[in-house]
PDB file of C-alpha atoms in Angstrom:
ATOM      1  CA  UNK A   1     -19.576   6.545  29.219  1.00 50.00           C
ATOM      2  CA  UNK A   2     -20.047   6.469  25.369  1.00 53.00           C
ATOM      3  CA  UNK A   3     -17.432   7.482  23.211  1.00 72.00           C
ATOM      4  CA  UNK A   4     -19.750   9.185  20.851  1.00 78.00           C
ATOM      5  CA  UNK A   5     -22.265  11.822  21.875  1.00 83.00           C
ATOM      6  CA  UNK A   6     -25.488  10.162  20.812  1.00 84.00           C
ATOM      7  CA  UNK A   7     -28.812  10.053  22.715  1.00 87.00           C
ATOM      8  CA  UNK A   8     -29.078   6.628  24.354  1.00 86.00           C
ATOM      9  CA  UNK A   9     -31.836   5.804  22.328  1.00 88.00           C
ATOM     10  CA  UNK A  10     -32.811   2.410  19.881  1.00 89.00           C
ATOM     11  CA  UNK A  11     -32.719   4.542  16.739  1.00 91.00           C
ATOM     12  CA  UNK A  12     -29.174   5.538  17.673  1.00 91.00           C
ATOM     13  CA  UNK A  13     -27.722   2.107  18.695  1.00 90.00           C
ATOM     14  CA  UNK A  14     -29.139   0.951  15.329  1.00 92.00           C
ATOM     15  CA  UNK A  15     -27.205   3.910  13.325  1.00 92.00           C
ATOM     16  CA  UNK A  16     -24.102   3.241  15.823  1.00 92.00           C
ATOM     17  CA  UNK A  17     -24.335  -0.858  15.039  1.00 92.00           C
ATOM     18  CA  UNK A  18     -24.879  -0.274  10.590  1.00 94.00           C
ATOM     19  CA  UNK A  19     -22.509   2.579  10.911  1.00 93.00           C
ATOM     20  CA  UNK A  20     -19.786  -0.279  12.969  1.00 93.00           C
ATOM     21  CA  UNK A  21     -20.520  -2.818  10.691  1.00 94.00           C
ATOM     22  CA  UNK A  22     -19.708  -0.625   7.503  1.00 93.00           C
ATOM     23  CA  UNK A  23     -15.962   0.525   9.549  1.00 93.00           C
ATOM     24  CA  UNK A  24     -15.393  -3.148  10.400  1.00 94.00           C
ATOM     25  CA  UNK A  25     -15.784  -4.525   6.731  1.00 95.00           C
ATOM     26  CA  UNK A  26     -13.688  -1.239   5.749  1.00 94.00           C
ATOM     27  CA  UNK A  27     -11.362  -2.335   8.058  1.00 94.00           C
ATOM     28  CA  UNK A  28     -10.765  -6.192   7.082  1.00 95.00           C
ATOM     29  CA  UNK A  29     -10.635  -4.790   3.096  1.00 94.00           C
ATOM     30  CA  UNK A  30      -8.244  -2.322   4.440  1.00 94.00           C
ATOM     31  CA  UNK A  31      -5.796  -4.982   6.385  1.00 94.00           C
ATOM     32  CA  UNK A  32      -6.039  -7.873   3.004  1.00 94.00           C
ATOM     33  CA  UNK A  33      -4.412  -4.315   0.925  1.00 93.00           C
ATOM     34  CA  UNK A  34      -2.134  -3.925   3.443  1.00 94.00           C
ATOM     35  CA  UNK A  35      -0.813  -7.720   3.483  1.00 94.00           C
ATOM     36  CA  UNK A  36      -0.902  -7.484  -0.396  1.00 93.00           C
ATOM     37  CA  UNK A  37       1.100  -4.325  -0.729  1.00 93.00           C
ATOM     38  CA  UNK A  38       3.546  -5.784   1.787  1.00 94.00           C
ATOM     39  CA  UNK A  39       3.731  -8.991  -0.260  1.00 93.00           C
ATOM     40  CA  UNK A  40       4.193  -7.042  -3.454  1.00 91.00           C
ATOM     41  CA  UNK A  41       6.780  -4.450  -1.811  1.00 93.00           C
ATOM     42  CA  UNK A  42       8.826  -7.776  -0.758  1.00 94.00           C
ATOM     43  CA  UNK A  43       9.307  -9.263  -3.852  1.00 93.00           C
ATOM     44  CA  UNK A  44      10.010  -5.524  -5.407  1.00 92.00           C
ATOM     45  CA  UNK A  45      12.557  -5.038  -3.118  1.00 94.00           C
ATOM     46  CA  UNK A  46      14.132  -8.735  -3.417  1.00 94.00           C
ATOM     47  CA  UNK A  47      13.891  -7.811  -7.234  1.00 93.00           C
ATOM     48  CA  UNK A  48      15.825  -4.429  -6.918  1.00 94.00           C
ATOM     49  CA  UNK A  49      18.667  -6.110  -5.054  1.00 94.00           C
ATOM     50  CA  UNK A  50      18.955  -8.655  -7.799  1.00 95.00           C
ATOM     51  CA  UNK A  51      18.667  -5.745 -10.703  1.00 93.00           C
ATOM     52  CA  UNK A  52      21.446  -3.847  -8.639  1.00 94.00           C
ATOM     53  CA  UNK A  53      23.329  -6.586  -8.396  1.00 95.00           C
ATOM     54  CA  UNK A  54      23.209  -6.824 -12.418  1.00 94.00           C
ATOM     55  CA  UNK A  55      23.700  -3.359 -12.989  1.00 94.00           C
ATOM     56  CA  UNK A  56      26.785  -3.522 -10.803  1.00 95.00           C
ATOM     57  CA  UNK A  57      28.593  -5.649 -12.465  1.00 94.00           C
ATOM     58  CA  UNK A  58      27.663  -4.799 -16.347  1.00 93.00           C
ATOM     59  CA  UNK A  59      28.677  -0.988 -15.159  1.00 93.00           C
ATOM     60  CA  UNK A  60      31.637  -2.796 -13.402  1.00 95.00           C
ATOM     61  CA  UNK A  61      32.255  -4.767 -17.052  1.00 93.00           C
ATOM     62  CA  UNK A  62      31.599  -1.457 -19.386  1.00 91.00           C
ATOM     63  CA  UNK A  63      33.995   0.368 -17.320  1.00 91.00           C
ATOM     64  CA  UNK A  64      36.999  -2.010 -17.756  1.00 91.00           C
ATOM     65  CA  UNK A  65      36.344  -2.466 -21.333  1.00 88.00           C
ATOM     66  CA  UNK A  66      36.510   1.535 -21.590  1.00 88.00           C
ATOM     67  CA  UNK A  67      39.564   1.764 -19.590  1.00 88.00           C
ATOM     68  CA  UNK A  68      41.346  -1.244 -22.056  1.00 86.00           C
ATOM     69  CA  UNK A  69      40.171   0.619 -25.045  1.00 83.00           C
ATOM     70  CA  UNK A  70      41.263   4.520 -23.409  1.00 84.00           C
ATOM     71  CA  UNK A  71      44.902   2.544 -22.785  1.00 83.00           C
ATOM     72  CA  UNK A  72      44.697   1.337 -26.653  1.00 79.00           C
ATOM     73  CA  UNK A  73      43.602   4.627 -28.489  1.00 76.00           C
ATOM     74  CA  UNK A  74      44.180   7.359 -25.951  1.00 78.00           C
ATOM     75  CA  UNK A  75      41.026   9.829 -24.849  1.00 78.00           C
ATOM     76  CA  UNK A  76      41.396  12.023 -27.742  1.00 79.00           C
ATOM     77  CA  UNK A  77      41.181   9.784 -30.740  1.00 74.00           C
ATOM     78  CA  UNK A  78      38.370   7.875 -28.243  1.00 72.00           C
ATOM     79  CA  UNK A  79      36.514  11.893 -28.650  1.00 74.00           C
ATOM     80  CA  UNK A  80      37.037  11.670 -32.414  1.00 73.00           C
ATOM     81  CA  UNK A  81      35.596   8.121 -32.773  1.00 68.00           C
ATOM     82  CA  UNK A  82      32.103   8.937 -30.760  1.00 67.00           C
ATOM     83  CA  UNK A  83      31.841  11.863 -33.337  1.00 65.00           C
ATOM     84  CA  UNK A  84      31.204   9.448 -36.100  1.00 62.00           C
ATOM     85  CA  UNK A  85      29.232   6.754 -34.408  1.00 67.00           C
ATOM     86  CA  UNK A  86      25.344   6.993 -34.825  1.00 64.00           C
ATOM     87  CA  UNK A  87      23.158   4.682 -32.648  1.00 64.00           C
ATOM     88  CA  UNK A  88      19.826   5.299 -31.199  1.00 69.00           C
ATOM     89  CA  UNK A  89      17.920   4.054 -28.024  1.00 72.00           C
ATOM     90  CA  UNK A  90      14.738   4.560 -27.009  1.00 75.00           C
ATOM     91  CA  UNK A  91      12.905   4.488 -23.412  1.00 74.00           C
ATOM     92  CA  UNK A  92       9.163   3.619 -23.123  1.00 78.00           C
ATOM     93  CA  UNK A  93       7.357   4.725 -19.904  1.00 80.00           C
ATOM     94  CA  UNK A  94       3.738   2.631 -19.322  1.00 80.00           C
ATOM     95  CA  UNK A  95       1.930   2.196 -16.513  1.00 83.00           C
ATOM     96  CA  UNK A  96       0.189  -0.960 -14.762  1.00 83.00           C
ATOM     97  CA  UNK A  97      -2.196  -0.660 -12.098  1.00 83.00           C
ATOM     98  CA  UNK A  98      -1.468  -3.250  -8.729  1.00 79.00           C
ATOM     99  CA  UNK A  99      -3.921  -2.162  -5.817  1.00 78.00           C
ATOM    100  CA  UNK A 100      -5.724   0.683  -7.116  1.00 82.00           C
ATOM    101  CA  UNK A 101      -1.989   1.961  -7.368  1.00 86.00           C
ATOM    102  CA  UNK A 102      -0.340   3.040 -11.090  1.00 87.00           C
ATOM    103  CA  UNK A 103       3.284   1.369 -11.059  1.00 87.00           C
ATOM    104  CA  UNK A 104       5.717   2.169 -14.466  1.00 84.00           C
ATOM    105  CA  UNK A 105       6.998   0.022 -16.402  1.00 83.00           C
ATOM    106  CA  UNK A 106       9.894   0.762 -18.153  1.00 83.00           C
ATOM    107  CA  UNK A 107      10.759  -0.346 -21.560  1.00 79.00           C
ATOM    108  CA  UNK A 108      14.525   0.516 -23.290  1.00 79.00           C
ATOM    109  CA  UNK A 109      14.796  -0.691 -27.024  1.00 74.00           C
ATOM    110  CA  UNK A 110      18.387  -0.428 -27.781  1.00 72.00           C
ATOM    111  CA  UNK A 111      19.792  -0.891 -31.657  1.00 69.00           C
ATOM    112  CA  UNK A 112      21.700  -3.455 -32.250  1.00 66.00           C
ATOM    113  CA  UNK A 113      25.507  -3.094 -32.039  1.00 60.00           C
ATOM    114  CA  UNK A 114      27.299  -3.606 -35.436  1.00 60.00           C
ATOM    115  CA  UNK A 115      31.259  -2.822 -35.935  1.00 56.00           C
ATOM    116  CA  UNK A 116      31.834   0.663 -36.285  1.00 55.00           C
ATOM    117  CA  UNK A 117      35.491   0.537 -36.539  1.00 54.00           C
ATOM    118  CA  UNK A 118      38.051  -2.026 -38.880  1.00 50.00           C
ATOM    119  CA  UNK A 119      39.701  -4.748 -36.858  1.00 51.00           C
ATOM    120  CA  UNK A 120      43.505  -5.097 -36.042  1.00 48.00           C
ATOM    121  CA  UNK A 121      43.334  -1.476 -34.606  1.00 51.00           C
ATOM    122  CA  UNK A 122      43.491  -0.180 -31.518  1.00 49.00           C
ATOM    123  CA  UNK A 123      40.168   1.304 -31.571  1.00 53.00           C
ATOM    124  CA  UNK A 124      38.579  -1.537 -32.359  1.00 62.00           C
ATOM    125  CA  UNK A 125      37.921  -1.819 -28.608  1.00 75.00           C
ATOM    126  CA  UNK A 126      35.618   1.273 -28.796  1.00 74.00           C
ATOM    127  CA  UNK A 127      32.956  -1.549 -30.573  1.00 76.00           C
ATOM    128  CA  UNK A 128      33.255  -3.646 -26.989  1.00 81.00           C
ATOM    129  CA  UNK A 129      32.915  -0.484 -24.761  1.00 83.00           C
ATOM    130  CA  UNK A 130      29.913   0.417 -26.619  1.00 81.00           C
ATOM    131  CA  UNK A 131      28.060  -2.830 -26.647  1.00 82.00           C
ATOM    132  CA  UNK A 132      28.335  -3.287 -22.667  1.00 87.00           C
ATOM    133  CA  UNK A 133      27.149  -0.087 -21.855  1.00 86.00           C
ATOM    134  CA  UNK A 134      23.835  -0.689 -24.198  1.00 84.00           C
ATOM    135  CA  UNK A 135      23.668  -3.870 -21.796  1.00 85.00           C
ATOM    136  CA  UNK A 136      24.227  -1.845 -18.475  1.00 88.00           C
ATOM    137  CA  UNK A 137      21.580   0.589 -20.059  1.00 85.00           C
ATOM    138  CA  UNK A 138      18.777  -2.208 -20.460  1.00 85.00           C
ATOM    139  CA  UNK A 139      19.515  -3.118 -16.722  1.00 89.00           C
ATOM    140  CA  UNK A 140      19.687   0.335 -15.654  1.00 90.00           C
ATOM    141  CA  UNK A 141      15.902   1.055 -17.106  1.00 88.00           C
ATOM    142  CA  UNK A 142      14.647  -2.173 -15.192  1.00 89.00           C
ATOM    143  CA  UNK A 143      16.515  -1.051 -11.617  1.00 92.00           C
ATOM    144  CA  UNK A 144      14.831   2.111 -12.413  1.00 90.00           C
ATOM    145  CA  UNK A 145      10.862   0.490 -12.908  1.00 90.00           C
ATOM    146  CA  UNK A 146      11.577  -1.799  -9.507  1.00 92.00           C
ATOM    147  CA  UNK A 147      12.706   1.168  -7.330  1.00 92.00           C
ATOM    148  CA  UNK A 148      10.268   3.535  -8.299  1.00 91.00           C
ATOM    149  CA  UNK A 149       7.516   0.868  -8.032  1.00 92.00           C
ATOM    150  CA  UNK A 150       9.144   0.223  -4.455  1.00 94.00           C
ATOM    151  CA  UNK A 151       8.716   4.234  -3.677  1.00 93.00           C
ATOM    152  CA  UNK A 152       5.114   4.139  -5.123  1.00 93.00           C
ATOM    153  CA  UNK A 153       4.651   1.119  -2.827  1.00 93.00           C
ATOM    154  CA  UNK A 154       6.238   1.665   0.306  1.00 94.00           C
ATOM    155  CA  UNK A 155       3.965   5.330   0.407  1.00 93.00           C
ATOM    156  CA  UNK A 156       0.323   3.541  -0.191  1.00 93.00           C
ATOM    157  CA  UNK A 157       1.384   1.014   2.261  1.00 94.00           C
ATOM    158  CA  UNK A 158       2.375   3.734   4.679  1.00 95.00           C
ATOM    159  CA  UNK A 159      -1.117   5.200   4.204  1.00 94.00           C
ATOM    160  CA  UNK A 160      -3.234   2.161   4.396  1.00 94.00           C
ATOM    161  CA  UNK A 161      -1.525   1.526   7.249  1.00 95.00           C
ATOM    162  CA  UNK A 162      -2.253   4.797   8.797  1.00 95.00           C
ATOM    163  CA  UNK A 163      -6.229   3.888   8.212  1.00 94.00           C
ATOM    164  CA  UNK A 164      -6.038   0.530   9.625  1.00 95.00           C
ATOM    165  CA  UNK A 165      -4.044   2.102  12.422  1.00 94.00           C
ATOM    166  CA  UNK A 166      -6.847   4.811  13.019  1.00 93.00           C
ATOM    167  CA  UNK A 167      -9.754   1.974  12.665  1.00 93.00           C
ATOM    168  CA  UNK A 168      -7.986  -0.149  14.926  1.00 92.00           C
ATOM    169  CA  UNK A 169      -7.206   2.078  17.950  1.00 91.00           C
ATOM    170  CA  UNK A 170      -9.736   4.585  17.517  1.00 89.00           C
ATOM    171  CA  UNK A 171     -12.646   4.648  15.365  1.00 90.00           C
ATOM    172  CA  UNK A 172     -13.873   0.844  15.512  1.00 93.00           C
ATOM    173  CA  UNK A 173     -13.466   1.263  19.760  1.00 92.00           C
ATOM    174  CA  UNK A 174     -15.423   4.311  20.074  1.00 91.00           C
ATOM    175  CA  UNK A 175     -18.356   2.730  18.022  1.00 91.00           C
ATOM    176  CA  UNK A 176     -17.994  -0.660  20.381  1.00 92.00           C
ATOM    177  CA  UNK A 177     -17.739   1.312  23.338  1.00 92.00           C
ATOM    178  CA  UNK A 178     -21.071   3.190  22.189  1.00 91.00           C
ATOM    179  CA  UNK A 179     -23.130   0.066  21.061  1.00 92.00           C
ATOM    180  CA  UNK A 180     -21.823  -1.392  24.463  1.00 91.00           C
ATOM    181  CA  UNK A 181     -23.019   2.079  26.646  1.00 91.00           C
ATOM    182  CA  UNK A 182     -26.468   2.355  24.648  1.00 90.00           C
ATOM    183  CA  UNK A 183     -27.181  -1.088  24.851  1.00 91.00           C
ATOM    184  CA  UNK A 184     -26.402  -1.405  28.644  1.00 90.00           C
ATOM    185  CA  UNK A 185     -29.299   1.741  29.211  1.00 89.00           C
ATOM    186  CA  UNK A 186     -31.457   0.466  26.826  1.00 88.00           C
ATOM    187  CA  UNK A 187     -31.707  -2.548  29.007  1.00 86.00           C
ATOM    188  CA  UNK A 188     -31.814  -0.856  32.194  1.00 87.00           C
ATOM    189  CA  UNK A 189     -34.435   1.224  31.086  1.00 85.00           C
ATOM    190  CA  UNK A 190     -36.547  -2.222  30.174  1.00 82.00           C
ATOM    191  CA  UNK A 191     -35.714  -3.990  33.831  1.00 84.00           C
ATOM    192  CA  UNK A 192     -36.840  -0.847  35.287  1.00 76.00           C
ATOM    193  CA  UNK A 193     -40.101  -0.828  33.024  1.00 77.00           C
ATOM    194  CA  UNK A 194     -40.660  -4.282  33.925  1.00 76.00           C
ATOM    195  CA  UNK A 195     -40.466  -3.583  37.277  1.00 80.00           C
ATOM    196  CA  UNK A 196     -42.700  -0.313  37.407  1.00 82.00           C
ATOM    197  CA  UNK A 197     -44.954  -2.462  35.447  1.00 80.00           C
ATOM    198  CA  UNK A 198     -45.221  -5.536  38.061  1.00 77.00           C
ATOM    199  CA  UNK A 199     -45.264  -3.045  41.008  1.00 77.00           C
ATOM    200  CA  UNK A 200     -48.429  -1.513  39.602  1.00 77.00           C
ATOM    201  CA  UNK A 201     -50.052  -4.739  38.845  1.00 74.00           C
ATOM    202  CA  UNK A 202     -49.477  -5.891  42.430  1.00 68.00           C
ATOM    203  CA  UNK A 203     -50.929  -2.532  43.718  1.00 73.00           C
ATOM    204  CA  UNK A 204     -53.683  -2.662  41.156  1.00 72.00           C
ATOM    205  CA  UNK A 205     -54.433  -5.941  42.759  1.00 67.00           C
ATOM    206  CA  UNK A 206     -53.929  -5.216  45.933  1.00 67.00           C
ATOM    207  CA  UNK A 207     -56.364  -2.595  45.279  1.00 67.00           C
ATOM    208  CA  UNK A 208     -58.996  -4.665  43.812  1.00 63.00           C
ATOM    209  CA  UNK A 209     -58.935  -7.217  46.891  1.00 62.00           C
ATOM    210  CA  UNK A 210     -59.598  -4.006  49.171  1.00 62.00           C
ATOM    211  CA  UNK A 211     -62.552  -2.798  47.332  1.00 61.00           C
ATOM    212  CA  UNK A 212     -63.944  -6.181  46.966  1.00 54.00           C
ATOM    213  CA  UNK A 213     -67.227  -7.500  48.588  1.00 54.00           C
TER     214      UNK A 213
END
């Protein structure tokens, strides 16, 4: 029995078969996006473990270098010292489209570190512990383009693959099934013409040799 409730009819089997043809071309776009997104969401994720990695250790680095210069200068004169330091960073937010899907890119401009304290005193350290956190920061807006881009990614994947899913065990059977049901009585409808049609020549001439001469 067909899937789909359609008179058995030719018109219908030919809006069944376009109707198939359209889902199955829908489908094969659909499953080349899916193999790209997965493709793409690989090498994101491969690329946030390696930007983790770096903002690990320059965290790890910035850390030490504020505990050395804490030990040096002590946290209040550290509280004095930020009060005089000005330094400015900026964070850019763009967007690039991969897939039909937008995916940020982040951009941090950071201002050059110069010595903002004399050298030969303890808080002359203060200069290192700033310049490795402006590194961590630089890594810490790149981990933060890759992951989103990996969230972004991971829920279009999830949704194409809930369309190829739905093509693939539903919608692209039901229309085979159909074609397969109309088609059958289609047929059986012509064997049985063809047979009405030679039983009523035979009788027809059956009939003519009985009324002959």
């Amino acid at each position: 029995m067909a899937k789909l409730k359609l008179p058995p009819t030719k018109s219908s089997l030919l809006s069944v078969e376009r109707n198939l043809a359209f889902a199955e071309e829908g489908y094969d776009l659909l499953e080349q996006k899916r193999q790209i997104l997965v493709l793409e969401l690989m090498g994101r994720l491969e690329r946030a473990r390696a930007v983790q990695k770096q903002v690990d250790e320059r965290m790890a680095v910035a850390y030490e270098a504020l505990r050395g210069a804490l030990a040096a200068s002590g946290a209040a004169e550290m509280q004095r010292e930020s009060l005089g330091i000005v330094g400015t960073h900026e964070l850019a937010v763009s967007e690039q489209r991969v897939m039909g899907i937008n995916l940020p890119s982040v951009t941090v401009s950071v201002e050059p570190v110069a010595p903002e304290f004399a050298p030969g005193v303890g808080a002359a350290k203060s200069d290192d512990v700033m310049k490795r956190f402006r590194e961590a920061l630089e890594a810490i807006g790149t981990l933060a383009e890759v992951e989103n881009a990996v969230v972004r990614l991971s829920s279009e994947l999830k949704k194409t693959q809930r369309r190829v899913n739905a093509l693939e065990k539903t919608f692209l059977p039901d229309y085979r099934e159909t074609v397969r049901y109309i088609t059958d009585v289609l047929e059986e409808r012509e064997r049985d013409a063809f047979v009405i049609m030679k039983m009523t020549k035979a009788r027809m001439k059956k009939r003519g040799e009985n009324d002959g001469p």
